[in-house]
PDB file of C-alpha atoms in Angstrom:
ATOM      1  CA  PRO R   1      -4.324 -15.013 -42.579  1.00 81.00           C
ATOM      2  CA  VAL R   2      -1.655 -16.488 -40.902  1.00 83.00           C
ATOM      3  CA  GLU R   3       1.054 -14.332 -42.582  1.00 85.00           C
ATOM      4  CA  THR R   4      -1.098 -11.288 -41.699  1.00 82.00           C
ATOM      5  CA  LEU R   5      -0.841 -12.099 -38.098  1.00 82.00           C
ATOM      6  CA  ILE R   6       2.655 -12.866 -37.971  1.00 83.00           C
ATOM      7  CA  ASN R   7       3.246  -9.257 -39.592  1.00 83.00           C
ATOM      8  CA  GLU R   8       0.953  -7.458 -37.221  1.00 81.00           C
ATOM      9  CA  VAL R   9       2.487  -9.099 -34.211  1.00 83.00           C
ATOM     10  CA  GLU R  10       6.058  -8.427 -35.568  1.00 82.00           C
ATOM     11  CA  ALA R  11       4.732  -4.609 -35.948  1.00 82.00           C
ATOM     12  CA  ILE R  12       4.327  -4.508 -32.180  1.00 81.00           C
ATOM     13  CA  THR R  13       8.079  -4.514 -31.115  1.00 73.00           C
ATOM     14  CA  ASP R  14       7.918  -2.313 -27.807  1.00 68.00           C
ATOM     15  CA  GLY R  15       6.046  -0.628 -25.226  1.00 64.00           C
ATOM     16  CA  ARG R  16       5.304   2.163 -27.637  1.00 73.00           C
ATOM     17  CA  SER R  17       3.373   0.020 -30.075  1.00 80.00           C
ATOM     18  CA  LEU R  18       1.322  -1.826 -27.604  1.00 82.00           C
ATOM     19  CA  HIS R  19      -1.896   0.544 -28.881  1.00 82.00           C
ATOM     20  CA  ARG R  20      -1.927  -1.487 -31.880  1.00 85.00           C
ATOM     21  CA  ARG R  21      -4.454  -4.420 -32.237  1.00 85.00           C
ATOM     22  CA  LEU R  22      -4.722  -7.215 -34.661  1.00 83.00           C
ATOM     23  CA  PRO R  23      -7.674  -7.823 -36.852  1.00 81.00           C
ATOM     24  CA  SER R  24     -10.574  -9.466 -35.365  1.00 77.00           C
ATOM     25  CA  ASP R  25     -11.425 -11.196 -38.694  1.00 78.00           C
ATOM     26  CA  LEU R  26      -8.848 -13.441 -39.739  1.00 74.00           C
ATOM     27  CA  GLY R  27     -10.882 -15.903 -42.221  1.00 75.00           C
ATOM     28  CA  ASN R  28     -11.986 -18.710 -39.917  1.00 82.00           C
ATOM     29  CA  GLU R  29     -13.149 -19.315 -36.254  1.00 84.00           C
ATOM     30  CA  GLU R  30      -9.602 -20.674 -34.628  1.00 86.00           C
ATOM     31  CA  LEU R  31      -7.590 -17.738 -36.280  1.00 84.00           C
ATOM     32  CA  SER R  32      -9.967 -15.348 -35.088  1.00 85.00           C
ATOM     33  CA  ARG R  33     -10.092 -16.577 -31.647  1.00 87.00           C
ATOM     34  CA  LEU R  34      -6.338 -16.490 -31.632  1.00 87.00           C
ATOM     35  CA  GLY R  35      -6.375 -12.955 -32.857  1.00 85.00           C
ATOM     36  CA  LEU R  36      -8.837 -11.910 -29.910  1.00 88.00           C
ATOM     37  CA  THR R  37      -6.827 -13.923 -27.270  1.00 89.00           C
ATOM     38  CA  LEU R  38      -3.269 -11.841 -28.372  1.00 88.00           C
ATOM     39  CA  ASN R  39      -5.379  -8.832 -28.471  1.00 88.00           C
ATOM     40  CA  ALA R  40      -6.325  -9.273 -24.652  1.00 90.00           C
ATOM     41  CA  MET R  41      -2.691 -10.319 -23.878  1.00 89.00           C
ATOM     42  CA  ILE R  42      -1.558  -7.033 -25.838  1.00 88.00           C
ATOM     43  CA  ALA R  43      -4.191  -4.775 -23.895  1.00 88.00           C
ATOM     44  CA  ARG R  44      -2.870  -6.414 -20.480  1.00 87.00           C
ATOM     45  CA  LEU R  45       0.649  -5.513 -21.535  1.00 85.00           C
ATOM     46  CA  GLU R  46      -0.269  -1.826 -22.506  1.00 84.00           C
ATOM     47  CA  THR R  47      -1.572  -1.251 -18.870  1.00 80.00           C
ATOM     48  CA  SER R  48       1.197  -2.829 -17.434  1.00 79.00           C
ATOM     49  CA  PHE R  49       3.838  -0.822 -19.419  1.00 80.00           C
ATOM     50  CA  GLY R  50       1.475   2.475 -18.557  1.00 77.00           C
ATOM     51  CA  ALA R  51       1.435   1.805 -14.785  1.00 72.00           C
ATOM     52  CA  LEU R  52       5.182   1.128 -15.060  1.00 75.00           C
ATOM     53  CA  ARG R  53       6.003   4.710 -16.925  1.00 77.00           C
ATOM     54  CA  ARG R  54       3.561   6.375 -14.325  1.00 73.00           C
ATOM     55  CA  PHE R  55       5.386   4.584 -11.302  1.00 73.00           C
ATOM     56  CA  THR R  56       8.727   5.684 -12.501  1.00 75.00           C
ATOM     57  CA  ALA R  57       7.635   9.237 -12.930  1.00 73.00           C
ATOM     58  CA  ASP R  58       5.931   9.167  -9.553  1.00 70.00           C
ATOM     59  CA  ALA R  59       8.985   7.948  -8.047  1.00 74.00           C
ATOM     60  CA  SER R  60      11.293  10.447  -9.519  1.00 76.00           C
ATOM     61  CA  HIS R  61       9.137  13.404  -8.600  1.00 71.00           C
ATOM     62  CA  GLU R  62       8.918  12.329  -4.910  1.00 71.00           C
ATOM     63  CA  LEU R  63      12.463  11.936  -4.714  1.00 77.00           C
ATOM     64  CA  LYS R  64      13.395  15.236  -6.584  1.00 80.00           C
ATOM     65  CA  THR R  65      11.663  17.353  -4.001  1.00 76.00           C
ATOM     66  CA  PRO R  66      13.547  15.847  -0.925  1.00 78.00           C
ATOM     67  CA  LEU R  67      16.670  15.879  -2.582  1.00 85.00           C
ATOM     68  CA  THR R  68      16.266  19.750  -3.542  1.00 86.00           C
ATOM     69  CA  VAL R  69      15.364  20.605  -0.065  1.00 84.00           C
ATOM     70  CA  LEU R  70      18.441  18.620   1.298  1.00 87.00           C
ATOM     71  CA  ARG R  71      20.961  20.144  -1.338  1.00 88.00           C
ATOM     72  CA  ALA R  72      19.431  23.814  -0.356  1.00 88.00           C
ATOM     73  CA  ASP R  73      19.853  22.934   3.470  1.00 86.00           C
ATOM     74  CA  VAL R  74      23.409  21.636   3.260  1.00 88.00           C
ATOM     75  CA  GLU R  75      24.520  24.468   1.171  1.00 87.00           C
ATOM     76  CA  ARG R  76      23.081  26.942   3.549  1.00 85.00           C
ATOM     77  CA  ALA R  77      24.858  25.050   6.620  1.00 86.00           C
ATOM     78  CA  MET R  78      28.293  25.564   4.504  1.00 87.00           C
ATOM     79  CA  HIS R  79      27.908  28.977   3.803  1.00 84.00           C
ATOM     80  CA  PRO R  80      30.734  31.165   5.467  1.00 83.00           C
ATOM     81  CA  ASN R  81      28.339  33.572   6.964  1.00 82.00           C
ATOM     82  CA  ALA R  82      25.888  30.936   8.524  1.00 78.00           C
ATOM     83  CA  ALA R  83      25.930  31.364  12.215  1.00 81.00           C
ATOM     84  CA  GLY R  84      26.067  28.202  14.554  1.00 80.00           C
ATOM     85  CA  SER R  85      22.532  28.073  15.217  1.00 84.00           C
ATOM     86  CA  GLU R  86      21.355  28.735  11.638  1.00 84.00           C
ATOM     87  CA  ALA R  87      23.672  25.715  10.471  1.00 86.00           C
ATOM     88  CA  MET R  88      22.528  23.674  12.964  1.00 87.00           C
ATOM     89  CA  GLN R  89      18.914  24.001  12.058  1.00 86.00           C
ATOM     90  CA  ALA R  90      19.778  23.735   8.419  1.00 87.00           C
ATOM     91  CA  LEU R  91      21.207  20.443   9.042  1.00 88.00           C
ATOM     92  CA  GLU R  92      18.074  19.146  11.162  1.00 87.00           C
ATOM     93  CA  GLU R  93      16.010  19.989   8.405  1.00 86.00           C
ATOM     94  CA  ALA R  94      18.388  18.076   6.124  1.00 86.00           C
ATOM     95  CA  LEU R  95      18.419  15.082   8.397  1.00 87.00           C
ATOM     96  CA  HIS R  96      14.590  15.210   8.173  1.00 83.00           C
ATOM     97  CA  GLU R  97      14.513  14.975   4.597  1.00 82.00           C
ATOM     98  CA  THR R  98      17.103  12.199   4.327  1.00 86.00           C
ATOM     99  CA  THR R  99      14.679  10.219   6.946  1.00 82.00           C
ATOM    100  CA  ARG R 100      11.804  10.858   4.571  1.00 78.00           C
ATOM    101  CA  MET R 101      13.916   9.506   1.367  1.00 82.00           C
ATOM    102  CA  ALA R 102      14.930   6.649   3.447  1.00 82.00           C
ATOM    103  CA  ASP R 103      11.209   5.743   4.141  1.00 76.00           C
ATOM    104  CA  LEU R 104      10.428   6.062   0.587  1.00 77.00           C
ATOM    105  CA  VAL R 105      13.170   4.025  -0.729  1.00 80.00           C
ATOM    106  CA  ASP R 106      12.216   1.350   1.858  1.00 78.00           C
ATOM    107  CA  SER R 107       8.674   1.456   0.744  1.00 73.00           C
ATOM    108  CA  LEU R 108       9.777   1.264  -3.111  1.00 77.00           C
ATOM    109  CA  LEU R 109      11.951  -1.579  -2.219  1.00 76.00           C
ATOM    110  CA  THR R 110       9.056  -3.564  -0.342  1.00 76.00           C
ATOM    111  CA  LEU R 111       6.775  -3.317  -3.379  1.00 75.00           C
ATOM    112  CA  ALA R 112       9.834  -4.124  -6.032  1.00 75.00           C
ATOM    113  CA  ARG R 113      10.410  -7.264  -3.936  1.00 72.00           C
ATOM    114  CA  ALA R 114       6.644  -8.192  -3.658  1.00 70.00           C
ATOM    115  CA  ASP R 115       6.087  -7.834  -7.504  1.00 70.00           C
ATOM    116  CA  GLU R 116       9.285 -10.284  -7.888  1.00 69.00           C
ATOM    117  CA  GLY R 117       7.882 -12.651  -5.533  1.00 67.00           C
ATOM    118  CA  ARG R 118      11.096 -12.405  -3.545  1.00 65.00           C
ATOM    119  CA  PHE R 119       9.567 -11.489  -0.153  1.00 67.00           C
ATOM    120  CA  ASP R 120       9.192 -14.413   2.311  1.00 69.00           C
ATOM    121  CA  LEU R 121       6.750 -14.385   4.860  1.00 76.00           C
ATOM    122  CA  HIS R 122       7.447 -16.160   8.016  1.00 83.00           C
ATOM    123  CA  ARG R 123       4.043 -17.442   8.740  1.00 84.00           C
ATOM    124  CA  GLU R 124       2.879 -19.384  11.887  1.00 89.00           C
ATOM    125  CA  PRO R 125      -0.303 -19.710  13.634  1.00 91.00           C
ATOM    126  CA  ILE R 126      -1.256 -16.027  15.236  1.00 91.00           C
ATOM    127  CA  ALA R 127      -3.859 -15.225  18.102  1.00 92.00           C
ATOM    128  CA  MET R 128      -5.328 -12.139  16.432  1.00 93.00           C
ATOM    129  CA  GLY R 129      -6.845 -10.822  19.847  1.00 92.00           C
ATOM    130  CA  PRO R 130      -3.494  -9.967  21.461  1.00 93.00           C
ATOM    131  CA  LEU R 131      -2.104  -8.524  18.334  1.00 94.00           C
ATOM    132  CA  VAL R 132      -5.083  -6.255  18.043  1.00 94.00           C
ATOM    133  CA  ARG R 133      -4.479  -5.239  21.531  1.00 94.00           C
ATOM    134  CA  ASP R 134      -1.020  -4.213  20.970  1.00 93.00           C
ATOM    135  CA  VAL R 135      -1.768  -2.368  17.907  1.00 94.00           C
ATOM    136  CA  HIS R 136      -4.649  -0.273  19.855  1.00 95.00           C
ATOM    137  CA  GLU R 137      -2.091   0.549  22.639  1.00 93.00           C
ATOM    138  CA  THR R 138       0.047   2.106  20.133  1.00 92.00           C
ATOM    139  CA  ALA R 139      -2.753   3.412  17.872  1.00 93.00           C
ATOM    140  CA  VAL R 140      -4.134   5.323  21.314  1.00 93.00           C
ATOM    141  CA  ILE R 141      -0.760   6.999  21.714  1.00 91.00           C
ATOM    142  CA  LEU R 142      -0.731   7.985  17.658  1.00 90.00           C
ATOM    143  CA  GLY R 143      -4.295   9.390  18.263  1.00 91.00           C
ATOM    144  CA  GLU R 144      -3.370  11.464  21.360  1.00 90.00           C
ATOM    145  CA  ASN R 145      -0.463  13.405  19.509  1.00 84.00           C
ATOM    146  CA  SER R 146      -3.080  14.194  16.664  1.00 87.00           C
ATOM    147  CA  GLY R 147      -6.176  14.903  19.021  1.00 91.00           C
ATOM    148  CA  ILE R 148      -7.759  11.836  17.709  1.00 92.00           C
ATOM    149  CA  ASP R 149      -9.644   9.425  20.317  1.00 93.00           C
ATOM    150  CA  VAL R 150      -9.031   5.928  18.926  1.00 94.00           C
ATOM    151  CA  THR R 151     -11.237   3.104  20.636  1.00 94.00           C
ATOM    152  CA  LEU R 152     -11.576  -0.750  20.260  1.00 94.00           C
ATOM    153  CA  SER R 153     -15.041  -1.441  20.046  1.00 92.00           C
ATOM    154  CA  LEU R 154     -15.336  -5.335  19.498  1.00 91.00           C
ATOM    155  CA  LEU R 155     -12.523  -7.954  19.847  1.00 91.00           C
ATOM    156  CA  GLU R 156     -13.543 -11.384  18.777  1.00 90.00           C
ATOM    157  CA  GLU R 157     -10.794 -13.794  18.987  1.00 88.00           C
ATOM    158  CA  GLY R 158      -9.518 -15.682  15.877  1.00 89.00           C
ATOM    159  CA  ILE R 159      -6.470 -17.377  14.560  1.00 91.00           C
ATOM    160  CA  VAL R 160      -4.595 -16.797  11.061  1.00 92.00           C
ATOM    161  CA  ASP R 161      -1.717 -18.367   9.639  1.00 90.00           C
ATOM    162  CA  GLY R 162       0.511 -15.160   9.153  1.00 89.00           C
ATOM    163  CA  ASP R 163       3.635 -13.212   9.686  1.00 89.00           C
ATOM    164  CA  VAL R 164       3.137 -11.088  12.713  1.00 91.00           C
ATOM    165  CA  TRP R 165       5.476  -8.495  11.698  1.00 88.00           C
ATOM    166  CA  ARG R 166       3.661  -7.662   8.423  1.00 89.00           C
ATOM    167  CA  LEU R 167       0.274  -7.979   9.768  1.00 93.00           C
ATOM    168  CA  ARG R 168       1.154  -5.336  12.408  1.00 92.00           C
ATOM    169  CA  GLN R 169       2.545  -3.417   9.753  1.00 89.00           C
ATOM    170  CA  LEU R 170      -0.831  -3.561   7.698  1.00 92.00           C
ATOM    171  CA  PHE R 171      -2.810  -2.661  10.611  1.00 94.00           C
ATOM    172  CA  LEU R 172      -0.768   0.337  11.760  1.00 92.00           C
ATOM    173  CA  ASN R 173      -0.682   1.646   8.204  1.00 90.00           C
ATOM    174  CA  LEU R 174      -4.450   1.755   8.011  1.00 93.00           C
ATOM    175  CA  ILE R 175      -4.555   3.252  11.408  1.00 94.00           C
ATOM    176  CA  THR R 176      -1.941   6.032  10.757  1.00 91.00           C
ATOM    177  CA  ASN R 177      -3.846   6.588   7.399  1.00 89.00           C
ATOM    178  CA  ALA R 178      -7.153   7.335   9.246  1.00 92.00           C
ATOM    179  CA  ILE R 179      -5.464   9.269  12.056  1.00 92.00           C
ATOM    180  CA  LYS R 180      -3.779  11.587   8.965  1.00 89.00           C
ATOM    181  CA  TYR R 181      -6.931  12.245   7.420  1.00 89.00           C
ATOM    182  CA  THR R 182      -9.224  12.664  10.579  1.00 91.00           C
ATOM    183  CA  PRO R 183      -9.480  16.395  11.868  1.00 91.00           C
ATOM    184  CA  ARG R 184      -8.510  16.981  15.332  1.00 90.00           C
ATOM    185  CA  GLY R 185     -11.312  16.039  17.846  1.00 91.00           C
ATOM    186  CA  GLY R 186     -12.371  13.351  15.516  1.00 92.00           C
ATOM    187  CA  LYS R 187     -12.891   9.345  16.066  1.00 93.00           C
ATOM    188  CA  VAL R 188     -10.967   6.379  15.002  1.00 95.00           C
ATOM    189  CA  GLU R 189     -12.902   2.815  15.934  1.00 95.00           C
ATOM    190  CA  LEU R 190     -11.088  -0.246  15.690  1.00 96.00           C
ATOM    191  CA  SER R 191     -12.896  -3.892  15.666  1.00 94.00           C
ATOM    192  CA  LEU R 192     -11.842  -7.659  15.166  1.00 94.00           C
ATOM    193  CA  SER R 193     -14.724  -9.853  14.201  1.00 92.00           C
ATOM    194  CA  GLN R 194     -15.187 -13.146  12.830  1.00 89.00           C
ATOM    195  CA  ARG R 195     -17.521 -13.555   9.683  1.00 84.00           C
ATOM    196  CA  ILE R 196     -19.737 -16.320   8.874  1.00 77.00           C
ATOM    197  CA  GLY R 197     -17.227 -19.228   7.658  1.00 76.00           C
ATOM    198  CA  GLY R 198     -14.721 -18.280   9.932  1.00 82.00           C
ATOM    199  CA  GLU R 199     -13.157 -15.338   8.064  1.00 89.00           C
ATOM    200  CA  ILE R 200     -11.184 -12.926  10.277  1.00 93.00           C
ATOM    201  CA  ALA R 201     -12.039  -9.098   9.589  1.00 94.00           C
ATOM    202  CA  PHE R 202     -10.308  -6.098  11.128  1.00 96.00           C
ATOM    203  CA  THR R 203     -11.794  -2.764  10.547  1.00 95.00           C
ATOM    204  CA  VAL R 204     -10.592   0.867  10.958  1.00 95.00           C
ATOM    205  CA  ARG R 205     -13.636   3.198  10.860  1.00 94.00           C
ATOM    206  CA  ASP R 206     -12.794   7.097  11.006  1.00 94.00           C
ATOM    207  CA  SER R 207     -14.983   9.982  11.194  1.00 92.00           C
ATOM    208  CA  GLY R 208     -12.234  12.040   8.811  1.00 89.00           C
ATOM    209  CA  MET R 209     -12.953  13.514   5.392  1.00 87.00           C
ATOM    210  CA  GLY R 210     -13.901  10.611   3.548  1.00 88.00           C
ATOM    211  CA  ILE R 211     -13.018   9.736   0.000  1.00 88.00           C
ATOM    212  CA  ALA R 212     -15.386  10.791  -3.315  1.00 86.00           C
ATOM    213  CA  ALA R 213     -16.760   7.758  -5.097  1.00 86.00           C
ATOM    214  CA  VAL R 214     -15.115   8.791  -8.253  1.00 86.00           C
ATOM    215  CA  ASP R 215     -11.652   8.189  -6.262  1.00 84.00           C
ATOM    216  CA  LEU R 216     -12.365   4.782  -4.570  1.00 85.00           C
ATOM    217  CA  PRO R 217     -11.304   2.447  -7.300  1.00 84.00           C
ATOM    218  CA  HIS R 218      -7.921   4.319  -7.247  1.00 82.00           C
ATOM    219  CA  VAL R 219      -7.221   4.265  -3.353  1.00 86.00           C
ATOM    220  CA  PHE R 220      -4.708   1.411  -3.825  1.00 84.00           C
ATOM    221  CA  ASP R 221      -3.042   2.414  -6.457  1.00 80.00           C
ATOM    222  CA  ARG R 222       0.807   3.734  -6.026  1.00 74.00           C
ATOM    223  CA  PHE R 223       1.386   7.115  -5.171  1.00 73.00           C
ATOM    224  CA  TRP R 224      -2.462   7.894  -5.563  1.00 69.00           C
ATOM    225  CA  ARG R 225      -3.917  10.817  -3.486  1.00 63.00           C
ATOM    226  CA  ALA R 226      -6.943  12.390  -4.215  1.00 57.00           C
ATOM    227  CA  ASP R 227      -6.484  15.973  -5.083  1.00 48.00           C
ATOM    228  CA  ARG R 228      -8.763  17.257  -2.157  1.00 44.00           C
ATOM    229  CA  ALA R 229      -8.136  14.726   0.303  1.00 43.00           C
ATOM    230  CA  ARG R 230      -4.483  13.365  -0.387  1.00 44.00           C
ATOM    231  CA  SER R 231      -2.819  16.579  -1.158  1.00 46.00           C
ATOM    232  CA  ARG R 232       1.090  16.450  -1.836  1.00 41.00           C
ATOM    233  CA  ALA R 233       0.992  20.076  -0.275  1.00 36.00           C
ATOM    234  CA  SER R 234      -0.446  18.859   2.895  1.00 42.00           C
ATOM    235  CA  GLU R 235       1.801  19.050   5.682  1.00 43.00           C
ATOM    236  CA  ARG R 236       0.856  15.547   6.733  1.00 44.00           C
ATOM    237  CA  GLY R 237       0.719  14.019   3.155  1.00 52.00           C
ATOM    238  CA  GLY R 238       2.582  10.878   2.635  1.00 61.00           C
ATOM    239  CA  PHE R 239       4.041   9.456  -0.660  1.00 65.00           C
ATOM    240  CA  GLY R 240       0.815   7.519  -1.295  1.00 72.00           C
ATOM    241  CA  LEU R 241       2.281   3.858  -1.018  1.00 79.00           C
ATOM    242  CA  GLY R 242       0.881   2.739   2.235  1.00 81.00           C
ATOM    243  CA  LEU R 243      -2.173   1.684   0.776  1.00 86.00           C
ATOM    244  CA  ALA R 244      -0.572  -0.379  -1.984  1.00 84.00           C
ATOM    245  CA  ILE R 245       1.786  -2.233   0.624  1.00 84.00           C
ATOM    246  CA  SER R 246      -1.218  -2.845   2.817  1.00 88.00           C
ATOM    247  CA  GLN R 247      -3.116  -4.347  -0.017  1.00 89.00           C
ATOM    248  CA  TRP R 248       0.103  -6.474  -1.030  1.00 87.00           C
ATOM    249  CA  ILE R 249       0.308  -7.965   2.610  1.00 89.00           C
ATOM    250  CA  ALA R 250      -3.325  -8.803   2.644  1.00 91.00           C
ATOM    251  CA  GLN R 251      -3.229 -10.658  -0.421  1.00 89.00           C
ATOM    252  CA  ALA R 252       0.010 -12.307   0.350  1.00 87.00           C
ATOM    253  CA  HIS R 253      -1.762 -13.974   3.453  1.00 90.00           C
ATOM    254  CA  GLY R 254      -4.571 -14.783   1.216  1.00 90.00           C
ATOM    255  CA  GLY R 255      -6.880 -12.243   2.209  1.00 92.00           C
ATOM    256  CA  ARG R 256      -7.920  -8.889   0.865  1.00 92.00           C
ATOM    257  CA  VAL R 257      -8.398  -5.256   1.765  1.00 93.00           C
ATOM    258  CA  SER R 258     -11.735  -3.176   0.965  1.00 92.00           C
ATOM    259  CA  VAL R 259     -12.860   0.198   1.897  1.00 92.00           C
ATOM    260  CA  GLN R 260     -16.231   1.854   2.029  1.00 92.00           C
ATOM    261  CA  SER R 261     -16.146   5.910   2.100  1.00 91.00           C
ATOM    262  CA  ARG R 262     -18.386   8.850   1.499  1.00 88.00           C
ATOM    263  CA  LEU R 263     -17.011  12.305   1.068  1.00 87.00           C
ATOM    264  CA  GLY R 264     -17.194  14.416   4.254  1.00 84.00           C
ATOM    265  CA  ARG R 265     -18.416  11.065   6.248  1.00 87.00           C
ATOM    266  CA  GLY R 266     -15.512   9.209   7.015  1.00 90.00           C
ATOM    267  CA  SER R 267     -13.936   5.788   5.596  1.00 93.00           C
ATOM    268  CA  ALA R 268     -13.940   2.098   6.826  1.00 94.00           C
ATOM    269  CA  PHE R 269     -11.121  -0.105   5.554  1.00 95.00           C
ATOM    270  CA  THR R 270     -11.364  -3.555   6.497  1.00 95.00           C
ATOM    271  CA  VAL R 271      -8.746  -6.401   6.150  1.00 94.00           C
ATOM    272  CA  SER R 272     -10.184  -9.848   5.577  1.00 94.00           C
ATOM    273  CA  LEU R 273      -8.137 -12.959   6.229  1.00 93.00           C
ATOM    274  CA  PRO R 274      -8.611 -16.816   6.023  1.00 92.00           C
ATOM    275  CA  PRO R 275      -8.628 -18.388   9.448  1.00 88.00           C
ATOM    276  CA  SER R 276      -6.150 -21.124  10.538  1.00 80.00           C
ATOM    277  CA  PRO R 277      -7.202 -24.220  12.228  1.00 72.00           C
ATOM    278  CA  ALA R 278      -4.041 -24.301  14.098  1.00 60.00           C
ATOM    279  CA  ILE R 279      -3.066 -23.605  17.724  1.00 56.00           C
ATOM    280  CA  PRO R 280      -0.708 -20.691  17.871  1.00 50.00           C
ATOM    281  CA  SER R 281       2.425 -21.621  19.612  1.00 49.00           C
ATOM    282  CA  SER R 282       1.689 -19.074  22.734  1.00 49.00           C
ATOM    283  CA  GLU R 283      -1.398 -21.064  23.381  1.00 50.00           C
ATOM    284  CA  LYS R 284      -0.031 -24.694  23.259  1.00 49.00           C
ATOM    285  CA  PRO R 285       0.283 -26.477  26.413  1.00 42.00           C
ATOM    286  CA  GLU R 286       3.811 -26.097  28.021  1.00 45.00           C
ATOM    287  CA  ASN R 287       4.621 -29.891  27.383  1.00 42.00           C
ATOM    288  CA  ASP R 288       3.860 -29.515  23.569  1.00 41.00           C
ATOM    289  CA  ARG R 289       6.356 -26.391  23.685  1.00 38.00           C
ATOM    290  CA  LYS R 290       9.108 -28.223  25.167  1.00 38.00           C
ATOM    291  CA  LEU R 291       8.503 -31.060  22.536  1.00 35.00           C
TER     292      LEU R 291
END
């Protein structure tokens, strides 16, 4: 039985062999349990390799389109018969595509560093009330540009240990996503509350198109967009990385992001963060700050 186990494991040599499994009955209880444990590990590896292949293919696809457009714009601007205004328009379009590629590369770099655990957070006690008020002011401006009414319905003070820049990025990611998929004239509602046990909850609720139940388990997958609601052909469509980055930021703070949604009835994304017993530096007495 041991030699059978060794031979089967040696046959699984690379990512293309991970569909194979070890026999479940190896003659005694201990070896059978070992086989089941190895099978579970191989299944996890198969899932990881599959996700890596999809991630590489999706990233290549997302980069290919702007590169193609960028090349066409530059060639159009360099054409001998191109008038000054036409060349300038082509260069402006090329600059837009370059900016989009830079945003994509920055998002990919963020996720890669997060996967490797190389992204340090500068954590300190943060008063959530001022942060959410600041985010709301920005969200109102973003909503005005899209014809969306953004309101702050509830604001309960709370303190968390976190990186203020990353938390702001997390909140604005969710708000931008809500505005992006809410029709003009719709509403986005923000709230900050304390739950039983002191947990801090920041919620972004919209009146947008919503997400189908079958798609909900995939909303935090990288490059994921539902065919109807997150179309690549949409003028407002992004890269499908914002929610993945948001989930990483929440988890890095010991929290989580959850979603509730019904197709055609809007969505609600909630960030839940553990409380901090510390007093934020902005609220400490003057003498303490001097010390």
